[in-house]
mmCIF file with all atom_site columns, C-alpha atoms in Angstrom:
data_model
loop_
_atom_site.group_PDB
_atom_site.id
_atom_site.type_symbol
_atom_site.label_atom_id
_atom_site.label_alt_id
_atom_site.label_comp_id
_atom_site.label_asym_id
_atom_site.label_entity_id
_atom_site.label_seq_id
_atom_site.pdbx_PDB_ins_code
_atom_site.Cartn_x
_atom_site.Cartn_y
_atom_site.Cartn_z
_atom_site.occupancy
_atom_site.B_iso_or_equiv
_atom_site.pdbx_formal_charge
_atom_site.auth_seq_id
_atom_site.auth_comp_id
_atom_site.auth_asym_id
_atom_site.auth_atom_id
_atom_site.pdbx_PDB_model_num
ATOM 1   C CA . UNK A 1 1   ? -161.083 14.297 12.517  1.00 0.00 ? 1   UNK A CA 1
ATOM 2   C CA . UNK A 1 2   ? -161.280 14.495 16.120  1.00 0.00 ? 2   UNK A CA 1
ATOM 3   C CA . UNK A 1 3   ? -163.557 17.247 16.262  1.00 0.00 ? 3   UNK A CA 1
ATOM 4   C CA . UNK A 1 4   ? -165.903 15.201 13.818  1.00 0.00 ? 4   UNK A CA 1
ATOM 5   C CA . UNK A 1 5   ? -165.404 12.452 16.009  1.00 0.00 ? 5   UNK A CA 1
ATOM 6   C CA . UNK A 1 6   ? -166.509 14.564 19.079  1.00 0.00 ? 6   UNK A CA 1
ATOM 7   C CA . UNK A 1 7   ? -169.595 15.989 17.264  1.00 0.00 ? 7   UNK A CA 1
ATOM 8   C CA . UNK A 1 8   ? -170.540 12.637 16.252  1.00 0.00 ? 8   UNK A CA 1
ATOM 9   C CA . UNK A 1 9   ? -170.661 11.295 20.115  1.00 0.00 ? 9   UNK A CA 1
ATOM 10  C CA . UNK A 1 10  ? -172.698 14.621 20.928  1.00 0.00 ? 10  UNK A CA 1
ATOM 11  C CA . UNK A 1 11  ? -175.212 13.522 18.508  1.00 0.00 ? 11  UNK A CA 1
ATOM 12  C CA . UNK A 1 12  ? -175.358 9.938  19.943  1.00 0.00 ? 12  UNK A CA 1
ATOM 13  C CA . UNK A 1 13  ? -175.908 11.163 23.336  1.00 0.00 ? 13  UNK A CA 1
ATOM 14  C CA . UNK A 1 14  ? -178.608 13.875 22.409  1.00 0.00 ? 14  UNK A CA 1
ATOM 15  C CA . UNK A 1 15  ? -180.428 11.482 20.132  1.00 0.00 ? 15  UNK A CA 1
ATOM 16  C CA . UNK A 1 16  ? -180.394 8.671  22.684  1.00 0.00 ? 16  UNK A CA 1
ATOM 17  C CA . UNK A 1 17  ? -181.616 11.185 25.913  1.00 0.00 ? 17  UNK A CA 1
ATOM 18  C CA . UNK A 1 18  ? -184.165 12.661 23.558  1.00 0.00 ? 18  UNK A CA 1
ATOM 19  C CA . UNK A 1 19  ? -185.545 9.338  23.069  1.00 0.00 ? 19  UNK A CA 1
ATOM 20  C CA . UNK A 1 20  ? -185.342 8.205  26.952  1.00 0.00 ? 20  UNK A CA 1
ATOM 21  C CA . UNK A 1 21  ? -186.817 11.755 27.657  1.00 0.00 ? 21  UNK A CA 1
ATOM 22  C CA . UNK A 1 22  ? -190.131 10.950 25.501  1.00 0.00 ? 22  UNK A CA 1
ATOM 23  C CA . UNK A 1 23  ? -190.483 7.765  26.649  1.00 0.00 ? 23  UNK A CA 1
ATOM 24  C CA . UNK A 1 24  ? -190.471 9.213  30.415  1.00 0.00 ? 24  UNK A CA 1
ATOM 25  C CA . UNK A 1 25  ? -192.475 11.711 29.590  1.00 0.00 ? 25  UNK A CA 1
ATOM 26  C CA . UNK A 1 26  ? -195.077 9.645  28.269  1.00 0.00 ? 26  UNK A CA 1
ATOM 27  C CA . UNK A 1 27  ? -194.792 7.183  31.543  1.00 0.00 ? 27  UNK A CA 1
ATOM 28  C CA . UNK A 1 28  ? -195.377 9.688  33.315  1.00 0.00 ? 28  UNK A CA 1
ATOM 29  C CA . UNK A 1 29  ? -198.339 10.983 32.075  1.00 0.00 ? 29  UNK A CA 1
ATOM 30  C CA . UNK A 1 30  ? -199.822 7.643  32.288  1.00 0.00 ? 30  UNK A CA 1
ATOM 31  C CA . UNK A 1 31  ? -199.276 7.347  35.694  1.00 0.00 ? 31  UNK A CA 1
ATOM 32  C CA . UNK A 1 32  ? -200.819 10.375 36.170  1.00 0.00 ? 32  UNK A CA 1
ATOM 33  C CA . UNK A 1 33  ? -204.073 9.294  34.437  1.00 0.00 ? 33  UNK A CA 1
ATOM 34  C CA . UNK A 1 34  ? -204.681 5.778  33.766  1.00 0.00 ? 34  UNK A CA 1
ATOM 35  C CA . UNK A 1 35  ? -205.691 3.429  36.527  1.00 0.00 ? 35  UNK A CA 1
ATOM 36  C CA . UNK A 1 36  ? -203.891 0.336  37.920  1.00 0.00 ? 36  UNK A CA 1
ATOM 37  C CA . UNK A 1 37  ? -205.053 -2.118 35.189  1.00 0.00 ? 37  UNK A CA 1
ATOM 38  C CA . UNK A 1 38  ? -204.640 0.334  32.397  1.00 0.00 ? 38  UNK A CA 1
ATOM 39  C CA . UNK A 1 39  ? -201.096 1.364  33.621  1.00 0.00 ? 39  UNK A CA 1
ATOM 40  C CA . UNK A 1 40  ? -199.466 -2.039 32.740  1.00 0.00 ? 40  UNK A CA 1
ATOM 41  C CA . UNK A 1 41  ? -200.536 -2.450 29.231  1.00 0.00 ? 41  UNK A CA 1
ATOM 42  C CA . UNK A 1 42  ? -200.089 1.724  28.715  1.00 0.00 ? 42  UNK A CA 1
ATOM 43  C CA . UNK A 1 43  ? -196.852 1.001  29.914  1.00 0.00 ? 43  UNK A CA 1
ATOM 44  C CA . UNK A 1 44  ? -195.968 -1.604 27.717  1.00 0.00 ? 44  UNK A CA 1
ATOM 45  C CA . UNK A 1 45  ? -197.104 -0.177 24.889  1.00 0.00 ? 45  UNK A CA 1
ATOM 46  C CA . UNK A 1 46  ? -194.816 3.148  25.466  1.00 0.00 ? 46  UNK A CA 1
ATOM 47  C CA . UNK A 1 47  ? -191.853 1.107  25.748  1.00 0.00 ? 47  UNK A CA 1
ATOM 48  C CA . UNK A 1 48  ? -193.149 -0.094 22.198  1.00 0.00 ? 48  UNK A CA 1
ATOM 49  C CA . UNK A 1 49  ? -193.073 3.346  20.920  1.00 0.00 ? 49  UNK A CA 1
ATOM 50  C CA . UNK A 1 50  ? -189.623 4.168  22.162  1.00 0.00 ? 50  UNK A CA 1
ATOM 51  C CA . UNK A 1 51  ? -188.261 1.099  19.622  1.00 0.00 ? 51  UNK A CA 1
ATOM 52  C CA . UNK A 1 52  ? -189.611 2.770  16.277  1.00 0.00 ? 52  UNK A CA 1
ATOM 53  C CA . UNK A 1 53  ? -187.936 6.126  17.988  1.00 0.00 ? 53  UNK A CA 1
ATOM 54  C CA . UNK A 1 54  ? -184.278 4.647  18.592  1.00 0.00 ? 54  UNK A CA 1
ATOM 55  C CA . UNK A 1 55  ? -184.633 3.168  14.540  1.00 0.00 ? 55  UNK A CA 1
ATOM 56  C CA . UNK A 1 56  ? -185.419 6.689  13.500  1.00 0.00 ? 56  UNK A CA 1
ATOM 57  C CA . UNK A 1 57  ? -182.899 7.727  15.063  1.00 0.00 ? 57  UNK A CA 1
ATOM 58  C CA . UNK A 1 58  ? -180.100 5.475  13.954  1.00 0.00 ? 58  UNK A CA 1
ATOM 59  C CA . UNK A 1 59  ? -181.301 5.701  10.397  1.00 0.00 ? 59  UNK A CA 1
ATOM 60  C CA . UNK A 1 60  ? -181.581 9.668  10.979  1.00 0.00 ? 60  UNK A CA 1
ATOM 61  C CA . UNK A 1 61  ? -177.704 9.185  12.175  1.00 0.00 ? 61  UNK A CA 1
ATOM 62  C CA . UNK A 1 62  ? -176.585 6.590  9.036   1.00 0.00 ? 62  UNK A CA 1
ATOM 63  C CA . UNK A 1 63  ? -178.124 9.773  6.703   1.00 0.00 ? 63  UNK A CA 1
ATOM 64  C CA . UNK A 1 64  ? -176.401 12.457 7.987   1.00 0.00 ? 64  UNK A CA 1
ATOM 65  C CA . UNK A 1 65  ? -173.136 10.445 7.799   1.00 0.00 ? 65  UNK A CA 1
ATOM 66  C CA . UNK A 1 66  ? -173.569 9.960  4.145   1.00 0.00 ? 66  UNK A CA 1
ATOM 67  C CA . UNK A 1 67  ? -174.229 13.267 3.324   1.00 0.00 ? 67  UNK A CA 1
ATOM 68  C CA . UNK A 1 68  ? -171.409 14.387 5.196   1.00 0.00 ? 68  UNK A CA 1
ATOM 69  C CA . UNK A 1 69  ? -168.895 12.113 3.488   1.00 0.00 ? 69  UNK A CA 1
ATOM 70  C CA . UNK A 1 70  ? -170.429 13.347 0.031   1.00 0.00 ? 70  UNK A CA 1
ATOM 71  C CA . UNK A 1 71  ? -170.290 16.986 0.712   1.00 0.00 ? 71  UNK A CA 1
ATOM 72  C CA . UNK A 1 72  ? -166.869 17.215 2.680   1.00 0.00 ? 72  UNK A CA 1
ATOM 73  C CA . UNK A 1 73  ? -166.083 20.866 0.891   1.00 0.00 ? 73  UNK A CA 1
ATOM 74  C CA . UNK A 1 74  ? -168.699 22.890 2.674   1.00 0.00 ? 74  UNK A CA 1
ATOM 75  C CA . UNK A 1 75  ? -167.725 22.190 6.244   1.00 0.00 ? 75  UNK A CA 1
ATOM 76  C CA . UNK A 1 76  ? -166.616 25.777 6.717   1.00 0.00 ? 76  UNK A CA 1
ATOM 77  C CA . UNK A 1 77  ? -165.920 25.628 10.398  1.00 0.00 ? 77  UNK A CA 1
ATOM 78  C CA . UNK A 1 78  ? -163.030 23.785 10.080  1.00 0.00 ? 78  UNK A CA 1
ATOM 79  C CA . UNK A 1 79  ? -161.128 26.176 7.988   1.00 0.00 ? 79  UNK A CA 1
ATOM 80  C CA . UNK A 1 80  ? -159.965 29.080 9.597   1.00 0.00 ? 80  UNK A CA 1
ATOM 81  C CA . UNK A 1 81  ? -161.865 32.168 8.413   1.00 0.00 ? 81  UNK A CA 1
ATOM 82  C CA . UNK A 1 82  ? -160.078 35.067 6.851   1.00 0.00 ? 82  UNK A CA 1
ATOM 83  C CA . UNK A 1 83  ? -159.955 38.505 8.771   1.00 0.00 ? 83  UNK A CA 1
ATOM 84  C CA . UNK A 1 84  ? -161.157 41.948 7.153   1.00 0.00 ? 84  UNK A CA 1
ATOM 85  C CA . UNK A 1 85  ? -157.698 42.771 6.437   1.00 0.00 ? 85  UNK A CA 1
ATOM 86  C CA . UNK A 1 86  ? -156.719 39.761 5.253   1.00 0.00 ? 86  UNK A CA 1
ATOM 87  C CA . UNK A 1 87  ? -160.002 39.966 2.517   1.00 0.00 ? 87  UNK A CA 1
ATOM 88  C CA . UNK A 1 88  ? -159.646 43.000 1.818   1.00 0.00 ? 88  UNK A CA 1
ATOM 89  C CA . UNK A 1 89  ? -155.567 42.517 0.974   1.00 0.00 ? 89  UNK A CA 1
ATOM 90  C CA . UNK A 1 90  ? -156.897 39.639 -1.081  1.00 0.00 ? 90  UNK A CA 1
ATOM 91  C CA . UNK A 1 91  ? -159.446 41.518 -3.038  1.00 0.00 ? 91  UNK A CA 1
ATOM 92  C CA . UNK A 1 92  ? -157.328 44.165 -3.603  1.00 0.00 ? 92  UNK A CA 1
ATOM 93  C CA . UNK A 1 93  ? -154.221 41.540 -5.055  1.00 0.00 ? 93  UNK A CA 1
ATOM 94  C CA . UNK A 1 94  ? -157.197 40.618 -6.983  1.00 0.00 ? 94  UNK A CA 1
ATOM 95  C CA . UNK A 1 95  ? -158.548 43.713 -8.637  1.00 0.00 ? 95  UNK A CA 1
ATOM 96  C CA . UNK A 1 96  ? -155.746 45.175 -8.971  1.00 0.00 ? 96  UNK A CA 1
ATOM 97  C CA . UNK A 1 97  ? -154.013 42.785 -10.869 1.00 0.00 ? 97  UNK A CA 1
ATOM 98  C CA . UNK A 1 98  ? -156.376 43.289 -13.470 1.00 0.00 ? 98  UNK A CA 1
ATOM 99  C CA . UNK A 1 99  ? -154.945 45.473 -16.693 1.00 0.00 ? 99  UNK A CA 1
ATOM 100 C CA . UNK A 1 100 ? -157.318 47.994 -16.502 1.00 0.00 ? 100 UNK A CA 1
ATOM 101 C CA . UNK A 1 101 ? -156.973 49.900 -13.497 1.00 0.00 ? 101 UNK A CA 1
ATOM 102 C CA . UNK A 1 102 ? -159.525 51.459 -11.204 1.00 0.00 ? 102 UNK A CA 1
ATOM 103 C CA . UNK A 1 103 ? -159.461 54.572 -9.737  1.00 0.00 ? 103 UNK A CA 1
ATOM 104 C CA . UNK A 1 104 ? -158.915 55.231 -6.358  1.00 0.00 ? 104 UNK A CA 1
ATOM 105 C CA . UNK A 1 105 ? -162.777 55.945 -5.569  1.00 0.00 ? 105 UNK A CA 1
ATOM 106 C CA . UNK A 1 106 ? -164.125 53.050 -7.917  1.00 0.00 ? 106 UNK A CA 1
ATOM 107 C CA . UNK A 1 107 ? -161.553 51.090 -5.436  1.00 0.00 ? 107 UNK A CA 1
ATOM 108 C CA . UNK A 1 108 ? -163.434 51.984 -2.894  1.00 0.00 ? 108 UNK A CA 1
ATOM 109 C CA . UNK A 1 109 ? -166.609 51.517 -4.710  1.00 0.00 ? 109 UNK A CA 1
ATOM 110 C CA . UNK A 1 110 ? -166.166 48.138 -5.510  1.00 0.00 ? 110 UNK A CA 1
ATOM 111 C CA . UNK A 1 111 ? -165.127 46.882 -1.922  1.00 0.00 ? 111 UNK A CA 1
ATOM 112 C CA . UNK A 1 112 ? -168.339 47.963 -1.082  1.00 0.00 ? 112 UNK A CA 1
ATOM 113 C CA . UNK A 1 113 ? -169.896 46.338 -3.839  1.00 0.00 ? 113 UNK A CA 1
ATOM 114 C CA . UNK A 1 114 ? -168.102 43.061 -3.077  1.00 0.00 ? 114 UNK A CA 1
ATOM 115 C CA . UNK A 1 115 ? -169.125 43.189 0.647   1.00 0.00 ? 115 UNK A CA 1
ATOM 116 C CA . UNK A 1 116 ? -172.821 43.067 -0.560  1.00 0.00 ? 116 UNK A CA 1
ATOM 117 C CA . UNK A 1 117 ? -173.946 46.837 -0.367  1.00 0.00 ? 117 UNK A CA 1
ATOM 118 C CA . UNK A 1 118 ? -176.572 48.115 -2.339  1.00 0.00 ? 118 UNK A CA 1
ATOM 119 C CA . UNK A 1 119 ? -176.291 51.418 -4.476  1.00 0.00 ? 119 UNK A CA 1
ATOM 120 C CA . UNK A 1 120 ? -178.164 53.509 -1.655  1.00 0.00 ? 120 UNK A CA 1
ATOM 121 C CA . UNK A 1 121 ? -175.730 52.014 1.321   1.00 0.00 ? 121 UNK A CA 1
ATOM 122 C CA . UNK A 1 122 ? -172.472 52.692 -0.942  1.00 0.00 ? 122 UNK A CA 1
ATOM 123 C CA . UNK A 1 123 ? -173.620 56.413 -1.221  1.00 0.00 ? 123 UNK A CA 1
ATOM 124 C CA . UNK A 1 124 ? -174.125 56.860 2.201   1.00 0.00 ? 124 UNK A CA 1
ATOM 125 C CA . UNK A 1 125 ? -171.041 54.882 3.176   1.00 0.00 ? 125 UNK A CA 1
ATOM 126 C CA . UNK A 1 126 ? -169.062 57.046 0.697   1.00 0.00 ? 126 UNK A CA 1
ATOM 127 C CA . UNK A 1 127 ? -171.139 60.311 0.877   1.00 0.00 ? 127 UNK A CA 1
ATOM 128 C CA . UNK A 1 128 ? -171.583 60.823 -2.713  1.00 0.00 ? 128 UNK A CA 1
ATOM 129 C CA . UNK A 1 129 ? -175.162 60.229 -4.869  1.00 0.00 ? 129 UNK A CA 1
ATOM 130 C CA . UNK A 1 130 ? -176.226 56.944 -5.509  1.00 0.00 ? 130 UNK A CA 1
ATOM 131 C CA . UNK A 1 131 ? -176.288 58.122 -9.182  1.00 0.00 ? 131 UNK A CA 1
ATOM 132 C CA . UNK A 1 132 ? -172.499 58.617 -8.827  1.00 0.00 ? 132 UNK A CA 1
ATOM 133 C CA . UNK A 1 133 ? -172.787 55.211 -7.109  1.00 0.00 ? 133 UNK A CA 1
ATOM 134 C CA . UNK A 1 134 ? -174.170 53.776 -10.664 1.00 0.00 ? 134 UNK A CA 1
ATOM 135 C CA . UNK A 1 135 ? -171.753 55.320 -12.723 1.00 0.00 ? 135 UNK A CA 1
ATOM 136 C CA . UNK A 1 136 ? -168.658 54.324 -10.866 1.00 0.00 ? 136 UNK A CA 1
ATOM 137 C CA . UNK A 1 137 ? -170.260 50.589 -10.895 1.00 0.00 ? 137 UNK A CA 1
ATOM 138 C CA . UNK A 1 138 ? -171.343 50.629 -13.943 1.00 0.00 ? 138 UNK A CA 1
ATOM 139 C CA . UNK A 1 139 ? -166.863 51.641 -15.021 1.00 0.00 ? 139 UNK A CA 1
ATOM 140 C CA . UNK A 1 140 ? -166.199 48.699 -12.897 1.00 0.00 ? 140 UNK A CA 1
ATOM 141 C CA . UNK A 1 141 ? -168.060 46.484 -14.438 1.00 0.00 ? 141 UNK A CA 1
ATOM 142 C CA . UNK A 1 142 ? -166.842 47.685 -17.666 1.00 0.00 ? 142 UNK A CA 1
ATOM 143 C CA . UNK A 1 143 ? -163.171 47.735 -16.820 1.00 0.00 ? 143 UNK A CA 1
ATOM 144 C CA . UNK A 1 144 ? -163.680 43.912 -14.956 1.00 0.00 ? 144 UNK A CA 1
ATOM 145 C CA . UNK A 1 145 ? -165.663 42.691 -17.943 1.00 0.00 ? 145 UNK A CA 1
ATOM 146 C CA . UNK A 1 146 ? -168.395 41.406 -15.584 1.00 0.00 ? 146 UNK A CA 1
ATOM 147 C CA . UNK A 1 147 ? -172.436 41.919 -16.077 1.00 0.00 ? 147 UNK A CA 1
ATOM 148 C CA . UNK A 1 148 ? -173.955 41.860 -12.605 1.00 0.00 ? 148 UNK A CA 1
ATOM 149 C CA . UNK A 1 149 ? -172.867 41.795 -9.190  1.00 0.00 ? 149 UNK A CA 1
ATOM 150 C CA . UNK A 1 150 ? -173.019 38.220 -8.692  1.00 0.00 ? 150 UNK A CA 1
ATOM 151 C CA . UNK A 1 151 ? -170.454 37.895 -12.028 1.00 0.00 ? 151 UNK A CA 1
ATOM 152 C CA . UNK A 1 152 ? -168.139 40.407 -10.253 1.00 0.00 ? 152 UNK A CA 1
ATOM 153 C CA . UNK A 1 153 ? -168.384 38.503 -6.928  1.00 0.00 ? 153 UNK A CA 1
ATOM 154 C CA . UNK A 1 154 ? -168.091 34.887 -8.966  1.00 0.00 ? 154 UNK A CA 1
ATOM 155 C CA . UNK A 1 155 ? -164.686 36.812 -10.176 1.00 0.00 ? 155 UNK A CA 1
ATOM 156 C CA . UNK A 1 156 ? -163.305 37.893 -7.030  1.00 0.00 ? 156 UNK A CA 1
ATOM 157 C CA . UNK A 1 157 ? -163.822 34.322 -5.691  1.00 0.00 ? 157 UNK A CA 1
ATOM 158 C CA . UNK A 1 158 ? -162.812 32.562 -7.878  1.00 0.00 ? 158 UNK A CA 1
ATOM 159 C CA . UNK A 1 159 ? -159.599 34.026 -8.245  1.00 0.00 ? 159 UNK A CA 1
ATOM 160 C CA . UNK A 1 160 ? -159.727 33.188 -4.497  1.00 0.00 ? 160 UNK A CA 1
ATOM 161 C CA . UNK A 1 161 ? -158.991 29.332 -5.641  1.00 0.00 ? 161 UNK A CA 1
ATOM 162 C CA . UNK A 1 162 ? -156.658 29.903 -7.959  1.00 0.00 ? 162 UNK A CA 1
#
């Protein structure tokens, strides 16, 4: 809560200098080019424009709230991210509690696969064929009872939950 709190201020602040920064910025410039006369009513009508900015802001601010508060699952920063060995101690709890066993290489094999290597990467990781690489996925996904990578991931994760 209090980091939310903190993030929230740092908005505040950012939005409000980014809108006294453009304003400047745009007095400036027409001081730089616009003559006495011109200057007052230039002037006034930047200080104009920096009203519209401050309600875009605020609304911009009210939005962001409201999203947050209906999507409070994925802020990910505030949970504390597993380690390797702490997913890879999970995925193993997870696989191999699963009745039919995998062998020591399609173990290996389907760590790989879970990280997000392709065929070609998990032959070269492993230093075996990539058509080796196809079988031994092709008994995991047969022993798992998944389809497709994304099924086998979906399975790993969501035993993650349970």
């Amino acid at each position: 809560m209090v980091i939310s709190m903190k993030k929230r201020m740092l908005k505040i602040v950012l939005g409000f200098s980014y809108v006294i920064l453009v304003t400047m910025l745009l007095l400036i410039q027409v001081r730089a080019t616009a003559d006495a006369a011109q200057r007052w009513i230039a002037c006034g009508e930047i200080l104009l424009l920096g009203i519209p900015l401050v309600v875009v802001f605020i609304l911009y601010m009210r939005v962001t709230q409201q999203v947050e508060k209906r999507n409070p699952v994925q802020k990910v920063s505030e949970a504390e991210p597993l380690s390797y060995e702490q997913q890879y101690a999970h995925f193993l709890e997870v696989v191999q509690s699963i009745d039919e066993k995998l062998s020591e290489r399609e173990l290996e094999v389907a760590w790989l696969l879970y990280r997000g290597y392709t065929n070609r990467q998990i032959g070269e990781e492993l230093y075996i064929a990539e058509t080796t690489v196809k079988k031994h996925v092709s008994h995991i996904y047969e022993k798992l009872n998944v389809g497709s990578r994304k099924e086998f991931k979906v399975m790993i994760q969501k035993e993650d939950t349970v």
